[in-house]
Coordinates of C-alpha atoms in Angstrom, one line a residue:
M828 CA -15.6 -10.2 -24.0
Q829 CA -18.6 -7.9 -23.3
K830 CA -21.1 -10.6 -22.4
K831 CA -22.0 -11.2 -18.8
S832 CA -22.5 -10.0 -15.2
W833 CA -20.0 -9.0 -12.5
F834 CA -20.5 -8.7 -8.8
P835 CA -23.6 -7.5 -6.9
A836 CA -24.8 -4.0 -8.2
V837 CA -21.8 -3.5 -10.5
L838 CA -22.1 -7.1 -11.8
L839 CA -25.7 -6.7 -12.8
A840 CA -25.1 -3.3 -14.5
S841 CA -22.1 -4.7 -16.3
S842 CA -24.0 -7.8 -17.4
L843 CA -26.2 -5.6 -19.7
V844 CA -23.1 -4.1 -21.2
L845 CA -21.5 -7.5 -21.7
S846 CA -24.4 -8.7 -23.8
M847 CA -24.6 -5.6 -26.1
V848 CA -23.4 -5.5 -29.7
A849 CA -22.2 -2.2 -31.2
G850 CA -24.9 -0.3 -33.0
C851 CA -25.2 3.1 -34.6
S852 CA -25.7 6.6 -33.0
S853 CA -24.2 10.0 -33.0
A854 CA -23.7 10.2 -29.2
P855 CA -20.4 12.0 -28.5
A856 CA -17.6 10.4 -26.5
Q857 CA -17.0 11.8 -23.0
T858 CA -13.5 12.4 -21.7
G859 CA -13.1 10.6 -18.4
G860 CA -9.7 11.5 -17.2
Q861 CA -6.5 9.5 -16.9
T862 CA -4.6 7.3 -14.5
S863 CA -0.9 7.2 -14.3
P864 CA 0.6 4.7 -16.8
T865 CA 2.6 1.8 -15.3
A866 CA 6.3 2.3 -15.8
P867 CA 7.7 -0.4 -18.0
N868 CA 10.6 -2.5 -17.0
N869 CA 12.5 -1.6 -20.2
E870 CA 12.6 2.2 -20.4
S871 CA 14.0 2.1 -23.9
A872 CA 10.7 0.7 -25.2
T873 CA 9.0 4.0 -24.4
N874 CA 11.3 6.3 -26.3
S875 CA 9.9 6.0 -29.9
A876 CA 8.4 9.1 -31.4
P877 CA 4.9 9.0 -32.9
S878 CA 5.0 8.5 -36.7
A879 CA 3.9 11.4 -38.9
S880 CA 1.7 9.0 -40.8
L881 CA -0.6 8.4 -37.8
K882 CA -4.1 9.7 -38.1
L883 CA -5.1 11.1 -34.7
V884 CA -8.3 12.8 -33.5
H885 CA -6.1 15.1 -31.3
E886 CA -2.5 15.8 -32.3
G887 CA -0.1 14.2 -29.8
Q888 CA -2.8 12.1 -28.1
L889 CA -4.0 8.6 -28.3
T890 CA -7.8 8.9 -27.7
F891 CA -9.3 5.5 -26.9
A892 CA -12.8 4.6 -25.9
M893 CA -14.6 2.2 -23.6
S894 CA -18.0 2.0 -21.9
G895 CA -16.6 2.9 -18.4
L896 CA -19.1 0.4 -16.9
L897 CA -17.0 -2.8 -16.6
K898 CA -15.3 -2.9 -13.2
P899 CA -12.4 -3.9 -12.9
L900 CA -11.8 -3.6 -16.7
N901 CA -12.8 0.0 -17.1
Y902 CA -14.8 2.2 -14.7
K903 CA -14.8 5.5 -13.0
D904 CA -13.3 5.8 -9.5
T905 CA -14.8 7.8 -6.6
N906 CA -13.2 10.9 -8.2
G907 CA -14.9 10.3 -11.5
V908 CA -11.5 9.3 -13.1
L909 CA -11.5 6.4 -15.6
T910 CA -9.4 3.5 -14.3
G911 CA -9.1 -0.2 -14.6
F912 CA -7.2 -2.8 -16.6
D913 CA -8.2 -1.5 -20.0
V914 CA -7.3 2.0 -19.1
E915 CA -3.9 1.0 -17.7
I916 CA -3.2 -1.0 -20.9
G917 CA -4.2 1.9 -23.1
N918 CA -2.1 4.4 -21.0
E919 CA 1.0 2.1 -21.4
I920 CA 0.4 1.7 -25.2
A921 CA 0.1 5.5 -25.6
K922 CA 3.3 6.0 -23.7
R923 CA 5.3 3.5 -25.8
I924 CA 4.1 5.1 -29.0
G925 CA 5.1 8.5 -27.7
L926 CA 1.6 9.9 -27.3
K927 CA -0.4 11.3 -24.3
A928 CA -3.1 8.9 -23.2
N929 CA -6.7 10.2 -23.5
P930 CA -9.2 7.6 -22.4
V931 CA -12.9 8.5 -23.0
T932 CA -16.3 6.8 -22.6
N933 CA -19.0 6.1 -25.1
P934 CA -22.1 3.9 -24.9
W935 CA -21.2 0.4 -25.8
E936 CA -24.1 0.0 -28.3
T937 CA -22.7 2.9 -30.4
I938 CA -19.0 2.5 -29.8
L939 CA -18.1 1.1 -33.3
Q940 CA -20.0 3.9 -35.0
G941 CA -18.1 6.4 -32.8
L942 CA -14.8 5.0 -33.9
K943 CA -15.7 5.0 -37.6
G944 CA -17.1 8.5 -37.2
G945 CA -13.7 9.8 -36.0
R946 CA -14.6 10.6 -32.4
Y947 CA -11.6 8.6 -31.1
D948 CA -8.6 6.7 -32.5
A949 CA -9.2 3.3 -31.0
I950 CA -11.4 1.2 -28.8
I951 CA -9.6 -0.3 -25.8
G952 CA -12.7 -1.6 -24.0
S953 CA -12.7 -5.4 -23.8
M954 CA -14.1 -5.9 -27.3
T955 CA -14.1 -9.4 -28.7
H956 CA -12.6 -9.8 -32.2
T957 CA -15.4 -11.2 -34.3
E958 CA -15.7 -11.8 -38.0
E959 CA -18.6 -9.4 -38.2
R960 CA -16.8 -6.6 -36.5
A961 CA -13.7 -7.2 -38.5
K962 CA -15.7 -6.3 -41.6
Q963 CA -16.0 -2.8 -40.2
V964 CA -12.7 -2.2 -38.4
D965 CA -9.2 -3.6 -38.1
F966 CA -8.2 -5.4 -34.9
T967 CA -4.8 -5.7 -33.3
E968 CA -3.3 -8.8 -31.8
P969 CA -5.3 -9.8 -28.6
Y970 CA -4.3 -8.1 -25.4
Y971 CA -6.2 -10.7 -23.3
I972 CA -8.0 -13.9 -23.8
S973 CA -11.5 -14.7 -22.4
G974 CA -14.3 -17.1 -22.9
A975 CA -16.5 -19.5 -21.0
Q976 CA -14.6 -21.2 -18.2
I977 CA -15.4 -24.0 -15.7
F978 CA -14.8 -23.1 -12.0
V979 CA -15.0 -25.5 -9.1
A980 CA -14.3 -25.3 -5.4
E981 CA -10.6 -25.0 -4.5
T982 CA -10.8 -28.3 -2.6
N983 CA -12.6 -30.2 -5.4
S984 CA -10.3 -32.9 -6.8
A985 CA -13.1 -35.0 -8.5
V986 CA -13.7 -32.5 -11.3
T987 CA -10.5 -31.8 -13.3
S988 CA -11.9 -31.4 -16.8
K989 CA -15.2 -30.9 -18.7
D990 CA -15.4 -34.7 -19.2
D991 CA -15.9 -35.1 -15.4
L992 CA -19.1 -33.1 -15.4
K993 CA -21.6 -35.8 -16.6
G994 CA -24.2 -36.2 -13.9
K995 CA -22.9 -33.2 -11.9
I996 CA -24.8 -30.1 -10.9
I997 CA -23.6 -27.0 -12.9
G998 CA -24.5 -23.5 -12.0
V999 CA -25.0 -20.8 -14.7
V1000 CA -26.6 -17.4 -15.0
Q1001 CA -30.3 -17.8 -16.1
A1002 CA -30.9 -17.3 -19.8
S1003 CA -27.2 -17.1 -20.6
T1004 CA -25.4 -18.8 -23.4
H1005 CA -23.5 -20.7 -20.7
K1006 CA -26.7 -22.6 -19.9
E1007 CA -26.7 -24.1 -23.4
V1008 CA -23.1 -25.2 -23.0
A1009 CA -23.8 -26.7 -19.6
E1010 CA -26.6 -28.8 -21.0
T1011 CA -24.2 -30.5 -23.4
L1012 CA -21.9 -31.4 -20.4
T1013 CA -24.5 -32.8 -17.9
D1014 CA -28.1 -33.8 -17.7
K1015 CA -30.5 -30.9 -18.5
E1016 CA -32.2 -31.2 -15.0
K1017 CA -28.7 -30.8 -13.4
V1018 CA -28.2 -27.3 -14.7
K1019 CA -29.1 -24.8 -12.0
G1020 CA -29.9 -21.2 -12.9
Y1021 CA -28.9 -18.1 -10.9
P1022 CA -29.7 -14.4 -11.2
T1023 CA -25.9 -13.4 -11.1
D1024 CA -22.5 -15.1 -11.5
I1025 CA -21.5 -14.2 -8.0
Y1026 CA -24.4 -16.2 -6.4
A1027 CA -23.5 -19.2 -8.5
L1028 CA -19.8 -19.0 -7.6
Q1029 CA -20.6 -18.6 -3.9
D1030 CA -22.5 -21.9 -4.0
L1031 CA -19.3 -23.8 -5.0
V1032 CA -17.6 -23.9 -1.7
P1033 CA -20.6 -25.3 0.3
G1034 CA -21.2 -27.8 -2.4
R1035 CA -24.6 -26.7 -3.6
V1036 CA -23.2 -27.0 -7.1
D1037 CA -20.3 -29.0 -8.4
A1038 CA -19.2 -26.5 -11.0
V1039 CA -20.0 -23.1 -12.4
I1040 CA -19.6 -22.0 -16.0
T1041 CA -19.0 -18.3 -16.4
D1042 CA -16.8 -15.9 -18.2
R1043 CA -13.1 -16.5 -17.5
V1044 CA -12.5 -12.9 -16.4
V1045 CA -15.6 -12.9 -14.1
G1046 CA -14.3 -16.0 -12.2
T1047 CA -10.7 -14.8 -12.1
S1048 CA -11.8 -11.5 -10.7
A1049 CA -13.9 -13.2 -8.0
I1050 CA -10.8 -15.1 -6.9
K1051 CA -8.6 -11.9 -6.8
N1052 CA -11.1 -9.3 -5.6
Q1053 CA -13.7 -11.3 -3.6
G1054 CA -11.4 -13.9 -2.1
L1055 CA -13.6 -16.8 -3.2
K1056 CA -11.9 -20.2 -2.6
I1057 CA -12.5 -21.5 -6.2
K1058 CA -10.3 -22.4 -9.1
P1059 CA -10.5 -22.7 -12.9
I1060 CA -10.2 -26.1 -14.6
D1061 CA -9.5 -27.2 -18.2
E1062 CA -9.1 -24.7 -21.0
V1063 CA -11.7 -22.0 -21.9
L1064 CA -14.7 -23.6 -23.6
N1065 CA -15.0 -21.0 -26.3
K1066 CA -11.9 -18.9 -26.7
E1067 CA -12.4 -15.2 -27.3
N1068 CA -9.6 -12.9 -28.4
I1069 CA -10.1 -9.5 -26.9
A1070 CA -8.4 -6.9 -29.1
I1071 CA -8.1 -3.2 -29.9
A1072 CA -10.2 -1.8 -32.7
V1073 CA -8.8 0.8 -35.1
T1074 CA -10.3 2.2 -38.3
K1075 CA -9.3 0.5 -41.5
D1076 CA -7.8 3.7 -42.9
N1077 CA -5.2 3.9 -40.1
P1078 CA -2.9 0.8 -40.6
E1079 CA 0.1 2.6 -39.2
L1080 CA -1.6 3.1 -35.8
T1081 CA -2.6 -0.6 -35.8
K1082 CA 1.0 -1.5 -36.4
K1083 CA 2.3 0.8 -33.7
I1084 CA -0.2 -0.6 -31.1
N1085 CA 0.8 -4.1 -32.0
E1086 CA 4.5 -3.2 -31.5
A1087 CA 3.7 -1.7 -28.1
I1088 CA 1.7 -4.8 -27.0
K1089 CA 4.5 -7.1 -28.1
A1090 CA 7.1 -5.0 -26.2
M1091 CA 4.9 -5.0 -23.1
I1092 CA 4.7 -8.7 -23.1
E1093 CA 8.4 -9.3 -23.7
D1094 CA 9.6 -7.0 -21.0
G1095 CA 7.1 -8.2 -18.4
T1096 CA 5.0 -5.0 -18.1
Y1097 CA 1.9 -6.7 -19.4
E1098 CA 2.1 -9.5 -16.8
Q1099 CA 2.6 -6.9 -14.1
I1100 CA -0.5 -5.0 -15.1
S1101 CA -2.6 -8.2 -15.5
T1102 CA -1.5 -9.6 -12.2
K1103 CA -2.3 -6.3 -10.5
W1104 CA -5.9 -6.4 -11.6
F1105 CA -6.6 -10.1 -11.8
G1106 CA -3.9 -12.0 -10.0
A1107 CA -3.1 -13.8 -13.3
N1108 CA -1.7 -13.3 -16.8
L1109 CA -4.8 -13.0 -19.0
L1110 CA -2.8 -14.0 -22.1
K1111 CA -2.1 -17.4 -20.7

């Protein structure tokens, strides 16, 4: 996902992170502390012992990295403890594998290099599975789906799909990739630029714009956490599978994580965590 802005101060800071692509550096990961894992509905799913073939940075621990700057996905609370959707997912996965969760932070631009350099076991930080990244690391099955989404006012019944946007005013963040998408759906002069997503979304209810194109998670979070009277329409315009990255020499860990994700989905724990943070199941 890592592309666009969030809300007010946090949104603007996160926007930079969302547009970054992993680079190279030797900056060490920083331990950020843990939150309590969510208890699964099916306790038997948590009893498996870690395999002896797992390659781990710290014995008995699943050390997983994130930027720590993407509220509500991953961020530090007022006590400096890492929390958020990504953290809770990572904690639950570790528990089901039979390991202690150890979430850490690392600058996003060097996060892939840190993984390949052995500073942590996995990246659970809202990373999009791309072909270019898959040349460097292995990815698990997605643990949520994101991408560009169209949002309209809750009371808007005239726009129900992207095909209804011709001639309509569409709000987007200035200089974003969403602007290019919007220009294919309506007249160029009908695309209205905003400094942040939240300003664009807030203009939906009073009718200053007919629709807004932003990241699915940004809009969903605005509904859940900001109480905006808006709704998503149609499917995501460019589906992004957000997955967990693991080094290519650790296939057993990838397998164990996939098994844990599948079990979480099947017993309802995944939906419980997703609904807690976003009011919706991010895999649907």
